[in-house]
PDB file of C-alpha atoms and ligand atoms in Angstrom:
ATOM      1  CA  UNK A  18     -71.543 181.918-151.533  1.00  0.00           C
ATOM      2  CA  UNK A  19     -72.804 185.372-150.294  1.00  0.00           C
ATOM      3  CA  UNK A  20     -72.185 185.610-146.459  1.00  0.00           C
ATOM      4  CA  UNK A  21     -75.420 186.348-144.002  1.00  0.00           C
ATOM      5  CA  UNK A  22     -74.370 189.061-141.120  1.00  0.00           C
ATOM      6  CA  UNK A  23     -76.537 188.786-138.378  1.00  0.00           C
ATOM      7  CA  UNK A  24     -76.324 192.717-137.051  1.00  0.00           C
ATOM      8  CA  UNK A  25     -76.559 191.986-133.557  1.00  0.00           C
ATOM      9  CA  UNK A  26     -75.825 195.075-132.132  1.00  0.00           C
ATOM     10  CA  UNK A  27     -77.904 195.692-128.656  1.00  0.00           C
ATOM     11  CA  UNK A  28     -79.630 198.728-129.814  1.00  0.00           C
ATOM     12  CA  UNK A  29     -80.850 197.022-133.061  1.00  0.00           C
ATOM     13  CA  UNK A  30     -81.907 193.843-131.139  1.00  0.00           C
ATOM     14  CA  UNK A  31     -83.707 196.141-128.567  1.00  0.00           C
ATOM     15  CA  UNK A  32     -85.188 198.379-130.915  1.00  0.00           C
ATOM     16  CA  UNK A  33     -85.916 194.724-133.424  1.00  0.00           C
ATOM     17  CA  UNK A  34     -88.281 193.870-130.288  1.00  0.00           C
ATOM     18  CA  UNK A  35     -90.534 196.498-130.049  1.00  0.00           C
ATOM     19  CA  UNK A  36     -90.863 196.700-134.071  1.00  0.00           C
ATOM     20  CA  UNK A  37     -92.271 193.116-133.647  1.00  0.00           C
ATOM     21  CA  UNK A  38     -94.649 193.861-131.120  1.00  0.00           C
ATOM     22  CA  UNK A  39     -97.915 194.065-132.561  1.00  0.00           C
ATOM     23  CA  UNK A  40     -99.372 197.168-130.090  1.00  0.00           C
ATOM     24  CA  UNK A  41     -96.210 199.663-131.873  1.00  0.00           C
ATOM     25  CA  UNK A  42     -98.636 201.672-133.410  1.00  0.00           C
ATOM     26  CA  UNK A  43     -97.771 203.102-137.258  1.00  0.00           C
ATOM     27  CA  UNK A  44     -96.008 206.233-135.479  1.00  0.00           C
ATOM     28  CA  UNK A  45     -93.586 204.268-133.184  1.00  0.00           C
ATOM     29  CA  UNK A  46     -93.294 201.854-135.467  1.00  0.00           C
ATOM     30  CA  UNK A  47     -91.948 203.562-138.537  1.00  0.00           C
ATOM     31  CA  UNK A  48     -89.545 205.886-136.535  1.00  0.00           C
ATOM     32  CA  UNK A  49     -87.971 202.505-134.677  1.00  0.00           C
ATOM     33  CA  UNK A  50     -87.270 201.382-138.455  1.00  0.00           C
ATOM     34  CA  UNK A  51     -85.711 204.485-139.385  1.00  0.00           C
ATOM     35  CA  UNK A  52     -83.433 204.196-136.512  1.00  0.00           C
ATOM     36  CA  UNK A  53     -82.487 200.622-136.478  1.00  0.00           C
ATOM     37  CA  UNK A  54     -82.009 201.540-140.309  1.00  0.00           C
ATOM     38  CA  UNK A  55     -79.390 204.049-139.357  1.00  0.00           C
ATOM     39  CA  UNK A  56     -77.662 201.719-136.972  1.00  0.00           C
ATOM     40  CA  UNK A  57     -77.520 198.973-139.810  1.00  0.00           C
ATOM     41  CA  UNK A  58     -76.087 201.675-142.207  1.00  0.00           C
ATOM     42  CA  UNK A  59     -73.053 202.240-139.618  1.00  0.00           C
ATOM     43  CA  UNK A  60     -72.424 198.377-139.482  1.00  0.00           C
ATOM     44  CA  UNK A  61     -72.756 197.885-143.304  1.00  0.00           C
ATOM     45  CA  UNK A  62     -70.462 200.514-144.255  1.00  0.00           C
ATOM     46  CA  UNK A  63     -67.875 199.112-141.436  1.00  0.00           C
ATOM     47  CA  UNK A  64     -65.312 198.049-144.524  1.00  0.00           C
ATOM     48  CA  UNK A  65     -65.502 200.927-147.105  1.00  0.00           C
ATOM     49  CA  UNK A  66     -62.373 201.056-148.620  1.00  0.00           C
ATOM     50  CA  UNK A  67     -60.394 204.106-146.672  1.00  0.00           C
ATOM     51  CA  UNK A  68     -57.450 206.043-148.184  1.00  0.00           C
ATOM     52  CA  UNK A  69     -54.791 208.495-146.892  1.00  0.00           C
ATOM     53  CA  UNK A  70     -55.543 212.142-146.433  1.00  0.00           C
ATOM     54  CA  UNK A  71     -52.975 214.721-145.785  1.00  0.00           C
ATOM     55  CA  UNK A  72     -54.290 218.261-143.357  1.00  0.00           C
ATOM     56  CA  UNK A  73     -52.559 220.627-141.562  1.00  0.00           C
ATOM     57  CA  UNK A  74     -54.575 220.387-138.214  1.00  0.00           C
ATOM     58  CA  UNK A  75     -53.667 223.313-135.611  1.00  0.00           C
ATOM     59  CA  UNK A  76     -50.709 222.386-134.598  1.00  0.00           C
ATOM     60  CA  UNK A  77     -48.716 220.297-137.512  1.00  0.00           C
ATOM     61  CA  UNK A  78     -49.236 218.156-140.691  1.00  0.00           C
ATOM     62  CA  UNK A  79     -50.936 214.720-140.178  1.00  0.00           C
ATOM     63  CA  UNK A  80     -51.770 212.202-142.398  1.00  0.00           C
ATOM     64  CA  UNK A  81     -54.726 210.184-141.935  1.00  0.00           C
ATOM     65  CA  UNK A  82     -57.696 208.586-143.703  1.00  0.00           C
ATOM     66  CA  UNK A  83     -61.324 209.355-145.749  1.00  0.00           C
ATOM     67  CA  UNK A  84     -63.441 207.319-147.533  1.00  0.00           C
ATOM     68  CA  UNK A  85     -61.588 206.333-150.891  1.00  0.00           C
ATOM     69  CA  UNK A  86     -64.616 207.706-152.808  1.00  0.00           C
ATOM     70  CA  UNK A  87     -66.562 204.888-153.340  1.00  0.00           C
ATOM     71  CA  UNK A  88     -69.429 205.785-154.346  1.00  0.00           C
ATOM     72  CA  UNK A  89     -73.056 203.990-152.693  1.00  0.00           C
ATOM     73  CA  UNK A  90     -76.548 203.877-153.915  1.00  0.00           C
ATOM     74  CA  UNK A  91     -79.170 202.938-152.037  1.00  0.00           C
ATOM     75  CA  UNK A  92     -81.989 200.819-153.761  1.00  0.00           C
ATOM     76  CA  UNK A  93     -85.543 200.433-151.499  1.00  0.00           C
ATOM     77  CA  UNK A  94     -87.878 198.001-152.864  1.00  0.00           C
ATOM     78  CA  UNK A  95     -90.670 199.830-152.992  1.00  0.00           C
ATOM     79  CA  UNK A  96     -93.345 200.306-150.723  1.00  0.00           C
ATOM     80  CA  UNK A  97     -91.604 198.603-147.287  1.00  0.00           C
ATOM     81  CA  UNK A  98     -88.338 199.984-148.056  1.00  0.00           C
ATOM     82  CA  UNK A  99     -89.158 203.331-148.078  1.00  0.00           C
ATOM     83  CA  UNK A 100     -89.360 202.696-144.483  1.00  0.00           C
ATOM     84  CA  UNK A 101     -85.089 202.356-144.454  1.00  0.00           C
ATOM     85  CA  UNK A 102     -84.111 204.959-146.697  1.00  0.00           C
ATOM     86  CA  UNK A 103     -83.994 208.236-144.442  1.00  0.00           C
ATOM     87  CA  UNK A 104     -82.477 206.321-141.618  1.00  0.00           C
ATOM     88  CA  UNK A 105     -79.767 205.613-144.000  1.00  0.00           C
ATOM     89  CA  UNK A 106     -79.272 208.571-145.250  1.00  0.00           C
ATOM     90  CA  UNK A 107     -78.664 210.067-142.082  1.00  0.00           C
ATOM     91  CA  UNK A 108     -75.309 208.730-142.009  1.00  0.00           C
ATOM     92  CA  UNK A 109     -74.800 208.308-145.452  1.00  0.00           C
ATOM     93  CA  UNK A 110     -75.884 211.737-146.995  1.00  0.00           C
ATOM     94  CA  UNK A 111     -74.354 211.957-150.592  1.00  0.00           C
ATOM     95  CA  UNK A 112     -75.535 208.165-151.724  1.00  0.00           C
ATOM     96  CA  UNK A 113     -77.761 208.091-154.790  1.00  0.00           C
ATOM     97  CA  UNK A 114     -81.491 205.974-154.585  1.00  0.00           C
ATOM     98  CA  UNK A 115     -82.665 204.089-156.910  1.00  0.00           C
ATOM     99  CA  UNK A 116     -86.551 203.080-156.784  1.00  0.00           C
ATOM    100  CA  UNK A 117     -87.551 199.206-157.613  1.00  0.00           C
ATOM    101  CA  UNK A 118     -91.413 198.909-157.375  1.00  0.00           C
ATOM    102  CA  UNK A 119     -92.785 195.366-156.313  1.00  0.00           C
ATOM    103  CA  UNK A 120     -95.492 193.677-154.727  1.00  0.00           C
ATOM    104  CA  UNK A 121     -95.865 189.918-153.632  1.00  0.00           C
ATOM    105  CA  UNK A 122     -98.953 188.595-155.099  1.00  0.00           C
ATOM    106  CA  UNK A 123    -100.513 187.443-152.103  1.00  0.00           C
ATOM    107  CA  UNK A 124    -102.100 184.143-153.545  1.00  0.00           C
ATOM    108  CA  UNK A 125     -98.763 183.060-155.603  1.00  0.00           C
ATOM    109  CA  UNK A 126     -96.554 185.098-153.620  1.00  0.00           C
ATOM    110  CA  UNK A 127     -94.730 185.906-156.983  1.00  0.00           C
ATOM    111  CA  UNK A 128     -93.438 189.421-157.307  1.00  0.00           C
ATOM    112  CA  UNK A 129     -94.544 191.962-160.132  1.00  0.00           C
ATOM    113  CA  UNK A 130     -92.233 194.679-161.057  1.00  0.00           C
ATOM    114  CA  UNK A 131     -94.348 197.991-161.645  1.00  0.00           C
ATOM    115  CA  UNK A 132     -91.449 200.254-161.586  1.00  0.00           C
ATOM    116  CA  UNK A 133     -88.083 201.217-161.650  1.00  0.00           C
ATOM    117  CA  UNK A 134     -85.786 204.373-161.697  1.00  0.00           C
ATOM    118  CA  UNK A 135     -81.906 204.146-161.252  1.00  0.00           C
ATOM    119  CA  UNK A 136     -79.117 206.373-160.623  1.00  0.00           C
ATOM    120  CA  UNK A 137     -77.185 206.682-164.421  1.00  0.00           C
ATOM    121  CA  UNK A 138     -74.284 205.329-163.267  1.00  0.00           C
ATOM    122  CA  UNK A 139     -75.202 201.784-161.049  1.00  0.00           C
ATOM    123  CA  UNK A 140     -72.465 199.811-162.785  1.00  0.00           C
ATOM    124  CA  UNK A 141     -69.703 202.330-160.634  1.00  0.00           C
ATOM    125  CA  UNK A 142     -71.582 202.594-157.535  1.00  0.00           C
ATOM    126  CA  UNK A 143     -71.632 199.846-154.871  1.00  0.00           C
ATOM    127  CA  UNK A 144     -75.748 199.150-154.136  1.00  0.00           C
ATOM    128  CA  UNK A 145     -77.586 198.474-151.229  1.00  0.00           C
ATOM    129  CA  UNK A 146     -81.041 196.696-151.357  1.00  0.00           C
ATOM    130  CA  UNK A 147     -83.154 197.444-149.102  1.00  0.00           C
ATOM    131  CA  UNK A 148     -85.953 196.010-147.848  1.00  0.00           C
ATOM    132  CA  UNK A 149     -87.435 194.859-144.437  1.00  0.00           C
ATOM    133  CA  UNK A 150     -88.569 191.407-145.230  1.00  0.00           C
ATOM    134  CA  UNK A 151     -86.831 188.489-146.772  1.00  0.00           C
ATOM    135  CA  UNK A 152     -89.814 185.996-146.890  1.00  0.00           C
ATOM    136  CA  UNK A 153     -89.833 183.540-149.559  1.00  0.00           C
ATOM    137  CA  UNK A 154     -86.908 185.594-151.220  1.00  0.00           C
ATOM    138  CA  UNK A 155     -88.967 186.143-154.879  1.00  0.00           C
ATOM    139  CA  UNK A 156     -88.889 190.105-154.489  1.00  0.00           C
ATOM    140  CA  UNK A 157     -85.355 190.568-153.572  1.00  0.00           C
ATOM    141  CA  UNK A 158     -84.464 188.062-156.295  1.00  0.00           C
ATOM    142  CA  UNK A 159     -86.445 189.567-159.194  1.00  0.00           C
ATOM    143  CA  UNK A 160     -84.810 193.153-157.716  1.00  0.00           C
ATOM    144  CA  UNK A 161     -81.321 191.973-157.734  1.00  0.00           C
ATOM    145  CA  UNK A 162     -81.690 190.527-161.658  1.00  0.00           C
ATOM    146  CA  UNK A 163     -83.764 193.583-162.530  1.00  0.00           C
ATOM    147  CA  UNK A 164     -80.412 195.747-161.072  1.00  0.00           C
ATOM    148  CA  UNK A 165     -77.547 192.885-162.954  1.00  0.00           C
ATOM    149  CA  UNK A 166     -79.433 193.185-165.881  1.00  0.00           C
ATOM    150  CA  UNK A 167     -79.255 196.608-166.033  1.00  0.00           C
ATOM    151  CA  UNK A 168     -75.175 196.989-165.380  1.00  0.00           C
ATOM    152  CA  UNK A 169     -75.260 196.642-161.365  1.00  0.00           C
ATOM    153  CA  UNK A 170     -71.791 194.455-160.583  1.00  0.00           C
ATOM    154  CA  UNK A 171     -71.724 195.337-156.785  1.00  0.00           C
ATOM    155  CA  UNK A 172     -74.796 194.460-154.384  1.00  0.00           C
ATOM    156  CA  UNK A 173     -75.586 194.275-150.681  1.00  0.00           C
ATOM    157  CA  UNK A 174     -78.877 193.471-149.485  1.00  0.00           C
ATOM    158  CA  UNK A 175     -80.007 194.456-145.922  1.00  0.00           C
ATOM    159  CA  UNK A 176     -83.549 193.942-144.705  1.00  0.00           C
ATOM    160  CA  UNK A 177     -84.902 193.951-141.085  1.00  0.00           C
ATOM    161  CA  UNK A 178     -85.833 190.413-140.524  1.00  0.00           C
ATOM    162  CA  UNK A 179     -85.254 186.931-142.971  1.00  0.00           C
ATOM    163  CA  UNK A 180     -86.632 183.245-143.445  1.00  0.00           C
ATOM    164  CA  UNK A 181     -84.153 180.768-143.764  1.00  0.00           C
ATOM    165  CA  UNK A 182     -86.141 180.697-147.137  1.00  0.00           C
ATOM    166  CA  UNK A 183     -85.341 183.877-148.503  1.00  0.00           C
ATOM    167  CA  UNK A 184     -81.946 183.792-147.442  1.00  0.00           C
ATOM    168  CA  UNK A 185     -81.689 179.930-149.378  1.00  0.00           C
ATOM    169  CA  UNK A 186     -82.936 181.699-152.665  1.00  0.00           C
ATOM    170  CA  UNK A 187     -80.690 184.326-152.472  1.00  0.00           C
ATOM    171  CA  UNK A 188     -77.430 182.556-151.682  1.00  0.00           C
ATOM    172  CA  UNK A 189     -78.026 180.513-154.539  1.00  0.00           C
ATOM    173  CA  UNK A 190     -79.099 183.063-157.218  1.00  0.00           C
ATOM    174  CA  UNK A 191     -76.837 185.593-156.140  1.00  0.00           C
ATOM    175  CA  UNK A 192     -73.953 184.044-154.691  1.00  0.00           C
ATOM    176  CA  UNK A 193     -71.987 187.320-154.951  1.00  0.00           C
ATOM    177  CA  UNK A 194     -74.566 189.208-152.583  1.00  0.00           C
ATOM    178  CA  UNK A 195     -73.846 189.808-149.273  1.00  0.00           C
ATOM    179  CA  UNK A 196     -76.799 189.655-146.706  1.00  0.00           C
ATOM    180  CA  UNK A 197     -77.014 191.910-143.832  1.00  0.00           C
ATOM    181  CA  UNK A 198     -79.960 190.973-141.322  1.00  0.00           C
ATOM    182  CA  UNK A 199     -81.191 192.333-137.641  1.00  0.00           C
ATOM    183  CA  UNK A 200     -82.618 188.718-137.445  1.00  0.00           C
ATOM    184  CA  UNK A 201     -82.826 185.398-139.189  1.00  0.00           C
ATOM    185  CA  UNK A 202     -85.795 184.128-138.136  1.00  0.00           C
ATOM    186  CA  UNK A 203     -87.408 180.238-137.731  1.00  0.00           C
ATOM    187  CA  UNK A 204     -89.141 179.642-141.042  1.00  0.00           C
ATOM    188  CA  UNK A 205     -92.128 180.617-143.181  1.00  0.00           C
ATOM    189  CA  UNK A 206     -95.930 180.110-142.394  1.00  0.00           C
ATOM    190  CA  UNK A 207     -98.823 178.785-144.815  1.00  0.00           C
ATOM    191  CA  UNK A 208     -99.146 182.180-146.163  1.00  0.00           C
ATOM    192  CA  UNK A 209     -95.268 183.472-146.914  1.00  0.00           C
ATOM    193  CA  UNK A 210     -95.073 185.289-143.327  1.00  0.00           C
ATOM    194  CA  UNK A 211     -92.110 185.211-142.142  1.00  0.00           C
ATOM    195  CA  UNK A 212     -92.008 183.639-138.144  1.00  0.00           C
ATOM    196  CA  UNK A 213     -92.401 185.287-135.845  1.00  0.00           C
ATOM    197  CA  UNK A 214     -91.630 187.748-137.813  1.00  0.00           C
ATOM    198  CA  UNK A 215     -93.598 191.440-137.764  1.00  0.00           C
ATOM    199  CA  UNK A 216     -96.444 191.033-139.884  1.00  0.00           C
ATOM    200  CA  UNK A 217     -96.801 193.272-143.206  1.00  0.00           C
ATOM    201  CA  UNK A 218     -93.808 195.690-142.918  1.00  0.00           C
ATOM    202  CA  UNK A 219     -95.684 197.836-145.507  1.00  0.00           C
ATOM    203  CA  UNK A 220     -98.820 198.164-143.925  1.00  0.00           C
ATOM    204  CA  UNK A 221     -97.189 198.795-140.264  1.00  0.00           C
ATOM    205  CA  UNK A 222     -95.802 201.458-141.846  1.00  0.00           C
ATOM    206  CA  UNK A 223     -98.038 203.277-143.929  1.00  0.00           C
ATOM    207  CA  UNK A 224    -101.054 202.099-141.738  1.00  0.00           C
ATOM    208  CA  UNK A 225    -102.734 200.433-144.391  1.00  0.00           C
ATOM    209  CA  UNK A 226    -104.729 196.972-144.599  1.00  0.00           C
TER     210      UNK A 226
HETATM  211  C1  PRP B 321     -93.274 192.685-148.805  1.00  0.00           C
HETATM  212  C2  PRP B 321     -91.866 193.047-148.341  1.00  0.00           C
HETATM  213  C3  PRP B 321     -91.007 192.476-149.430  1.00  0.00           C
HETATM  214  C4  PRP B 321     -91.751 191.225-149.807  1.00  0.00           C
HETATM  215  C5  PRP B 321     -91.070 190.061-149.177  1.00  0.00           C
HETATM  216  O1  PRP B 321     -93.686 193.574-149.772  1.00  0.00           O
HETATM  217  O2  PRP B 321     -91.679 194.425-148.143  1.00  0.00           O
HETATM  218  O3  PRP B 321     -90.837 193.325-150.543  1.00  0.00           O
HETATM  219  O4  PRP B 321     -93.088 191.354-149.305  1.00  0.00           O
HETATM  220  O5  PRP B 321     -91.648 188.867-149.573  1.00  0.00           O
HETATM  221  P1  PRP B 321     -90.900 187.816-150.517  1.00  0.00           P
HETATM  222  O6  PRP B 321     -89.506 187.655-149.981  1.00  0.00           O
HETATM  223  O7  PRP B 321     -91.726 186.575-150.342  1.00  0.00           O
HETATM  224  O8  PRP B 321     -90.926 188.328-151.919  1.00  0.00           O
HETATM  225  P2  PRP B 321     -95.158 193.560-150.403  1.00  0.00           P
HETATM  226  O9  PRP B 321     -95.163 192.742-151.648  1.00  0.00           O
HETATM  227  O10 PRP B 321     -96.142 193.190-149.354  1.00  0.00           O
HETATM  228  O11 PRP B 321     -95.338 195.037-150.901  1.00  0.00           O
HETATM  229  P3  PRP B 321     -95.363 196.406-150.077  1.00  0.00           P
HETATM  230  O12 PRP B 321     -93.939 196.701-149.692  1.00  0.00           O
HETATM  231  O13 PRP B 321     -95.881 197.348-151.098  1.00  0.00           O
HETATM  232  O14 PRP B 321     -96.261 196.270-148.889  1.00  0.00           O
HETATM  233  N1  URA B 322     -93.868 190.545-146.370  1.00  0.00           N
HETATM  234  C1  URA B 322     -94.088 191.127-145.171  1.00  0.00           C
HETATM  235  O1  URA B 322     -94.320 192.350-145.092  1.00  0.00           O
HETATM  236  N2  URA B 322     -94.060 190.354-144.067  1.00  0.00           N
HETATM  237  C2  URA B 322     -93.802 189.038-144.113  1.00  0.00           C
HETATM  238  O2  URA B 322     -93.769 188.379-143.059  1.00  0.00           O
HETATM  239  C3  URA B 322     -93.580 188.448-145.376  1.00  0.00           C
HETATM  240  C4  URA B 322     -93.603 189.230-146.482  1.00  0.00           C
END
């Protein structure tokens, strides 16, 4: 079963907070999720495999290590995780995106796929879907099928904030995926919000109803 990392890192828990809190207007609000993405992207990438580098620094030969060329692509479900992406790249500047386009039907809470556009080579890369919320778990789910069917043998997902829910469907579709939260959170309401949650990720960011 896919293990859940709760990211618990002080400046990701502080920042969480004041993404939650419904007066962060659109502004505040979608540059405190392109930090706490950055900060997630240093945590996530803590075990990329390393291997040994030879250099001659100033003053004698010394052996040490880089990245063993593994190569990353980031996938944002679109809109929300748009939201993640340049925070990301900040620290990860050569990885690849990919574009999944969903949207939760708000009276079934089923996902539709509208689009998608992938880097050629997904089946070498090691992926990272992204998206803020992990509600009832359907978009993630329909992403991470869309991305098997199509070659993808390697996949993280990361999102801001999870239901127990989500994180349920997930580990049992997709018990090779490895789930990297800021927060789990208590449960779903009525209407597929996640509690307490942060409302509609995509609309807090785009400032749209
Ligand atoms: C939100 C969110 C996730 C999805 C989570 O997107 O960004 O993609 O809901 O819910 P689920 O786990 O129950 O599927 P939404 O469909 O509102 O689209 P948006 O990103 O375009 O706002
Ligand atoms: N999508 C969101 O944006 N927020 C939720 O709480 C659940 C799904």
């Amino acid at each position: 079963m896919g293990k859940v990392h709760v990211l618990d890192h002080p400046l990701i828990q502080h920042k969480l907070t004041y993404i939650r809190d419904k007066h962060t207007g659109t502004k505040e609000f979608r540059e405190l999720v392109d930090e706490v993405a950055m900060l997630m992207a240093f945590e996530i990438t803590r075990n990329l495999p390393l291997q040994e580098k030879t250099t001659e620094t100033p003053v004698m030969e010394s052996t040490t290590n880089v990245l063993a060329g593994k190569k990353i692509g980031l996938i944002p479900i679109l809109r929300a995780g748009l939201g993640m992406v340049d925070g990301m790249l900040k620290l990860i500047p050569a990885a690849r995106v990919g574009h999944v386009g969903l949207y939760r039907d708000p009276e079934t809470l089923t996902p539709h796929e509208y689009y998608i556009k992938l880097p050629s080579d997904i089946e070498e890369r090691e992926l990272i879907v992204i998206d803020p919320m992990l509600a009832t778990g359907g978009s993630a789910n329909d992403a991470i099928h869309s991305l098997k069917k199509r070659g993808a043998k390697q996949i993280r997902l990361m999102c801001l904030v999870a239901a127990p829910e989500g994180v349920e469907v997930i580990q049992n579709e997709h018990p090779d995926v490895d789930i990297f939260l800021a927060a789990l959170d208590e449960r779903l309401n009525e209407h597929g919000y996640i509690i307490p949650g942060l409302g509609d990720a995509g609309d807090r960011l785009y400032g749209t109803k």
